[in-house]
Amino acid sequence: MEELALHILDLLENSLAAGAGRLELTITEDAAADRLIIEVADDGRGMNKEQAGAALDPFFTTRRTRRVGLGLPLLKSTAEQCGGSLTLASQPGKGTRVVAIMALNHVDRPPLGNLGATIAAVLGGEEPPELLYRHRVNGKEFTFSTAWLKTHLGEVPLQMAPVLKWVQDYINRSITELHGGEN
């Protein structure tokens, strides 16, 4: 995939397909340690050990519409190609946590991409999940949550186009500010 935001979107969509109502996304960029960490955790159905191991196999999928599941294997490959790793921890009935670690400045690391569009896409569904998104850059942190947004919106649905546009712009602007005004 050309940008990491697409990998993140795939992880979040997998969580929703597994029945998750609560999603946590944490991205940590640490220049001093030359590390980029992407973590997605959910409260979905979870997987047993056999399913979790098979989820990293590109020829395994639980979907009925296609015979391969490339999302996790591609992210694992990207992480390893960039000097890192991917771990998957899951328990039936308790959810799943995926952590991808890679060198922040590795020449082959894809750009983060449009994370605002990724979050807006996840919130645009019929039943938007509860989402907590943290983004850390060299010790500074930005946090966005649907609980916070719902408090400010009142009865206005999250999936309305103007709300999603605002979410996208707000997240992208906040990330730019974390990077000192440059992206």
mmCIF file of C-alpha atoms in Angstrom:
data_model
loop_
_atom_site.group_PDB
_atom_site.id
_atom_site.type_symbol
_atom_site.label_atom_id
_atom_site.label_comp_id
_atom_site.label_asym_id
_atom_site.label_seq_id
_atom_site.Cartn_x
_atom_site.Cartn_y
_atom_site.Cartn_z
ATOM 1 C CA MET A 1 0.000 0.000 0.000
ATOM 2 C CA GLU A 2 1.226 3.463 -0.828
ATOM 3 C CA GLU A 3 0.576 4.954 2.604
ATOM 4 C CA LEU A 4 0.270 3.640 6.144
ATOM 5 C CA ALA A 5 -3.149 5.267 6.582
ATOM 6 C CA LEU A 6 -4.530 2.609 4.214
ATOM 7 C CA HIS A 7 -3.061 -0.171 6.367
ATOM 8 C CA ILE A 8 -4.625 1.505 9.406
ATOM 9 C CA LEU A 9 -7.982 1.754 7.639
ATOM 10 C CA ASP A 10 -7.786 -1.963 6.855
ATOM 11 C CA LEU A 11 -7.049 -2.780 10.516
ATOM 12 C CA LEU A 12 -9.937 -0.612 11.730
ATOM 13 C CA GLU A 13 -12.332 -2.130 9.183
ATOM 14 C CA ASN A 14 -11.238 -5.627 10.267
ATOM 15 C CA SER A 15 -12.068 -4.645 13.843
ATOM 16 C CA LEU A 16 -15.519 -3.448 12.848
ATOM 17 C CA ALA A 17 -16.124 -6.633 10.837
ATOM 18 C CA ALA A 18 -15.249 -8.566 14.015
ATOM 19 C CA GLY A 19 -18.046 -6.787 15.874
ATOM 20 C CA ALA A 20 -15.960 -4.167 17.678
ATOM 21 C CA GLY A 21 -17.842 -1.241 19.174
ATOM 22 C CA ARG A 22 -14.746 0.371 20.662
ATOM 23 C CA LEU A 23 -11.531 1.074 18.758
ATOM 24 C CA GLU A 24 -8.258 2.521 19.982
ATOM 25 C CA LEU A 25 -5.625 3.790 17.561
ATOM 26 C CA THR A 26 -2.280 4.992 18.868
ATOM 27 C CA ILE A 27 0.506 6.259 16.633
ATOM 28 C CA THR A 28 3.863 7.141 18.150
ATOM 29 C CA GLU A 29 6.610 8.851 16.187
ATOM 30 C CA ASP A 30 9.889 9.012 18.126
ATOM 31 C CA ALA A 31 12.752 10.586 16.183
ATOM 32 C CA ALA A 32 15.312 9.994 18.960
ATOM 33 C CA ALA A 33 14.607 6.253 18.936
ATOM 34 C CA ASP A 34 13.992 6.220 15.153
ATOM 35 C CA ARG A 35 10.720 4.397 15.779
ATOM 36 C CA LEU A 36 7.214 4.565 14.388
ATOM 37 C CA ILE A 37 4.677 2.505 16.316
ATOM 38 C CA ILE A 38 1.140 1.898 15.098
ATOM 39 C CA GLU A 39 -1.205 0.192 17.530
ATOM 40 C CA VAL A 40 -4.835 -0.772 16.957
ATOM 41 C CA ALA A 41 -6.874 -2.390 19.728
ATOM 42 C CA ASP A 42 -10.529 -3.383 19.696
ATOM 43 C CA ASP A 43 -13.206 -5.079 21.764
ATOM 44 C CA GLY A 44 -14.394 -7.329 18.939
ATOM 45 C CA ARG A 45 -14.909 -11.092 18.872
ATOM 46 C CA GLY A 46 -11.202 -11.822 19.098
ATOM 47 C CA MET A 47 -9.483 -14.940 17.822
ATOM 48 C CA ASN A 48 -8.113 -18.115 19.285
ATOM 49 C CA LYS A 49 -4.379 -18.899 18.893
ATOM 50 C CA GLU A 50 -4.886 -20.840 15.671
ATOM 51 C CA GLN A 51 -6.945 -18.072 14.060
ATOM 52 C CA ALA A 52 -4.500 -15.377 15.213
ATOM 53 C CA GLY A 53 -1.592 -17.292 13.680
ATOM 54 C CA ALA A 54 -3.514 -17.869 10.465
ATOM 55 C CA ALA A 55 -4.453 -14.169 10.243
ATOM 56 C CA LEU A 56 -0.856 -13.424 9.230
ATOM 57 C CA ASP A 57 -1.110 -15.893 6.334
ATOM 58 C CA PRO A 58 -2.073 -14.117 3.086
ATOM 59 C CA PHE A 59 -4.148 -17.123 2.009
ATOM 60 C CA PHE A 60 -6.366 -17.042 5.097
ATOM 61 C CA THR A 61 -9.465 -14.903 5.423
ATOM 62 C CA THR A 62 -12.783 -15.178 7.202
ATOM 63 C CA ARG A 63 -14.462 -13.201 4.428
ATOM 64 C CA ARG A 64 -16.738 -15.013 2.046
ATOM 65 C CA THR A 65 -16.254 -12.489 -0.782
ATOM 66 C CA ARG A 66 -12.610 -13.327 -1.480
ATOM 67 C CA ARG A 67 -10.171 -16.131 -0.817
ATOM 68 C CA VAL A 68 -7.185 -14.158 0.440
ATOM 69 C CA GLY A 69 -6.631 -11.723 3.305
ATOM 70 C CA LEU A 70 -3.691 -9.508 2.482
ATOM 71 C CA GLY A 71 -4.082 -6.672 5.019
ATOM 72 C CA LEU A 72 -2.158 -8.024 8.001
ATOM 73 C CA PRO A 73 0.464 -9.902 5.955
ATOM 74 C CA LEU A 74 1.183 -6.766 3.903
ATOM 75 C CA LEU A 75 1.531 -4.607 7.007
ATOM 76 C CA LYS A 76 3.788 -7.238 8.596
ATOM 77 C CA SER A 77 5.927 -7.291 5.462
ATOM 78 C CA THR A 78 6.130 -3.484 5.407
ATOM 79 C CA ALA A 79 7.134 -3.363 9.089
ATOM 80 C CA GLU A 80 9.833 -6.015 8.605
ATOM 81 C CA GLN A 81 11.096 -4.367 5.429
ATOM 82 C CA CYS A 82 11.509 -1.173 7.471
ATOM 83 C CA GLY A 83 13.520 -2.806 10.256
ATOM 84 C CA GLY A 84 10.612 -3.616 12.526
ATOM 85 C CA SER A 85 7.987 -6.180 13.367
ATOM 86 C CA LEU A 86 4.285 -6.832 13.752
ATOM 87 C CA THR A 87 2.656 -8.544 16.701
ATOM 88 C CA LEU A 88 -0.926 -9.688 17.014
ATOM 89 C CA ALA A 89 -2.499 -10.582 20.355
ATOM 90 C CA SER A 90 -6.078 -11.748 20.567
ATOM 91 C CA GLN A 91 -8.455 -13.613 22.853
ATOM 92 C CA PRO A 92 -11.920 -14.874 21.971
ATOM 93 C CA GLY A 93 -14.535 -12.551 23.413
ATOM 94 C CA LYS A 94 -11.942 -9.984 24.505
ATOM 95 C CA GLY A 95 -10.741 -8.392 21.282
ATOM 96 C CA THR A 96 -7.534 -8.000 19.335
ATOM 97 C CA ARG A 97 -4.443 -5.800 19.498
ATOM 98 C CA VAL A 98 -2.094 -5.298 16.549
ATOM 99 C CA VAL A 99 1.214 -3.478 16.991
ATOM 100 C CA ALA A 100 3.430 -2.592 14.028
ATOM 101 C CA ILE A 101 6.867 -1.144 14.756
ATOM 102 C CA MET A 102 9.247 0.182 12.131
ATOM 103 C CA ALA A 103 12.143 2.569 11.707
ATOM 104 C CA LEU A 104 10.739 6.078 11.437
ATOM 105 C CA ASN A 105 13.381 7.221 8.959
ATOM 106 C CA HIS A 106 13.752 4.013 6.949
ATOM 107 C CA VAL A 107 14.058 4.750 3.247
ATOM 108 C CA ASP A 108 11.348 2.184 2.406
ATOM 109 C CA ARG A 109 8.813 3.339 5.013
ATOM 110 C CA PRO A 110 5.639 4.579 3.335
ATOM 111 C CA PRO A 111 4.363 7.983 4.457
ATOM 112 C CA LEU A 112 1.637 8.068 7.077
ATOM 113 C CA GLY A 113 -0.767 9.557 4.552
ATOM 114 C CA ASN A 114 -4.183 11.057 5.165
ATOM 115 C CA LEU A 115 -5.076 9.891 8.667
ATOM 116 C CA GLY A 116 -7.945 12.373 8.848
ATOM 117 C CA ALA A 117 -9.605 10.697 5.871
ATOM 118 C CA THR A 118 -9.009 7.290 7.467
ATOM 119 C CA ILE A 119 -10.737 8.289 10.705
ATOM 120 C CA ALA A 120 -13.576 9.998 8.823
ATOM 121 C CA ALA A 121 -14.103 6.861 6.714
ATOM 122 C CA VAL A 122 -14.405 4.708 9.846
ATOM 123 C CA LEU A 123 -16.905 7.131 11.377
ATOM 124 C CA GLY A 124 -18.970 7.362 8.192
ATOM 125 C CA GLY A 125 -20.670 3.991 8.616
ATOM 126 C CA GLU A 126 -24.231 3.385 9.701
ATOM 127 C CA GLU A 127 -23.211 2.786 13.323
ATOM 128 C CA PRO A 128 -20.009 4.729 14.041
ATOM 129 C CA PRO A 129 -17.846 3.014 16.665
ATOM 130 C CA GLU A 130 -16.544 4.576 19.836
ATOM 131 C CA LEU A 131 -13.050 5.644 18.799
ATOM 132 C CA LEU A 132 -10.074 6.914 20.748
ATOM 133 C CA TYR A 133 -7.160 8.136 18.628
ATOM 134 C CA ARG A 134 -3.844 9.245 20.127
ATOM 135 C CA HIS A 135 -0.964 10.561 18.060
ATOM 136 C CA ARG A 136 2.404 11.259 19.688
ATOM 137 C CA VAL A 137 5.326 13.000 18.031
ATOM 138 C CA ASN A 138 8.552 13.322 20.022
ATOM 139 C CA GLY A 139 6.787 13.629 23.364
ATOM 140 C CA LYS A 140 3.916 15.886 22.212
ATOM 141 C CA GLU A 141 0.455 14.335 21.993
ATOM 142 C CA PHE A 142 -2.836 14.961 20.249
ATOM 143 C CA THR A 143 -5.976 13.048 21.268
ATOM 144 C CA PHE A 144 -9.290 12.742 19.466
ATOM 145 C CA SER A 145 -12.286 10.757 20.670
ATOM 146 C CA THR A 146 -15.807 10.272 19.458
ATOM 147 C CA ALA A 147 -17.008 10.677 23.056
ATOM 148 C CA TRP A 148 -15.529 14.209 23.085
ATOM 149 C CA LEU A 149 -17.048 14.942 19.673
ATOM 150 C CA LYS A 150 -20.493 13.658 20.655
ATOM 151 C CA THR A 151 -20.444 15.892 23.731
ATOM 152 C CA HIS A 152 -19.944 18.925 21.507
ATOM 153 C CA LEU A 153 -22.339 17.843 18.750
ATOM 154 C CA GLY A 154 -25.274 16.875 20.923
ATOM 155 C CA GLU A 155 -27.911 15.272 18.686
ATOM 156 C CA VAL A 156 -26.017 15.832 15.409
ATOM 157 C CA PRO A 157 -25.042 12.437 13.923
ATOM 158 C CA LEU A 158 -21.323 11.778 13.453
ATOM 159 C CA GLN A 159 -21.823 10.455 9.931
ATOM 160 C CA MET A 160 -23.123 13.733 8.486
ATOM 161 C CA ALA A 161 -20.881 14.949 5.650
ATOM 162 C CA PRO A 162 -20.012 18.334 7.261
ATOM 163 C CA VAL A 163 -19.050 16.570 10.506
ATOM 164 C CA LEU A 164 -16.850 14.050 8.680
ATOM 165 C CA LYS A 165 -15.187 16.865 6.716
ATOM 166 C CA TRP A 166 -14.513 18.719 9.968
ATOM 167 C CA VAL A 167 -13.087 15.543 11.565
ATOM 168 C CA GLN A 168 -10.772 15.001 8.601
ATOM 169 C CA ASP A 169 -9.543 18.594 8.607
ATOM 170 C CA TYR A 170 -9.210 18.755 12.413
ATOM 171 C CA ILE A 171 -7.136 15.579 12.615
ATOM 172 C CA ASN A 172 -4.869 16.490 9.703
ATOM 173 C CA ARG A 173 -4.344 20.020 11.070
ATOM 174 C CA SER A 174 -3.556 18.644 14.547
ATOM 175 C CA ILE A 175 -0.999 16.199 13.136
ATOM 176 C CA THR A 176 0.625 19.017 11.174
ATOM 177 C CA GLU A 177 0.854 21.058 14.400
ATOM 178 C CA LEU A 178 2.470 18.096 16.200
ATOM 179 C CA HIS A 179 5.153 18.132 13.514
ATOM 180 C CA GLY A 180 5.797 21.815 14.159
ATOM 181 C CA GLY A 181 3.658 23.063 11.288
ATOM 182 C CA GLU A 182 5.204 20.834 8.636
ATOM 183 C CA ASN A 183 4.015 17.447 7.476
#
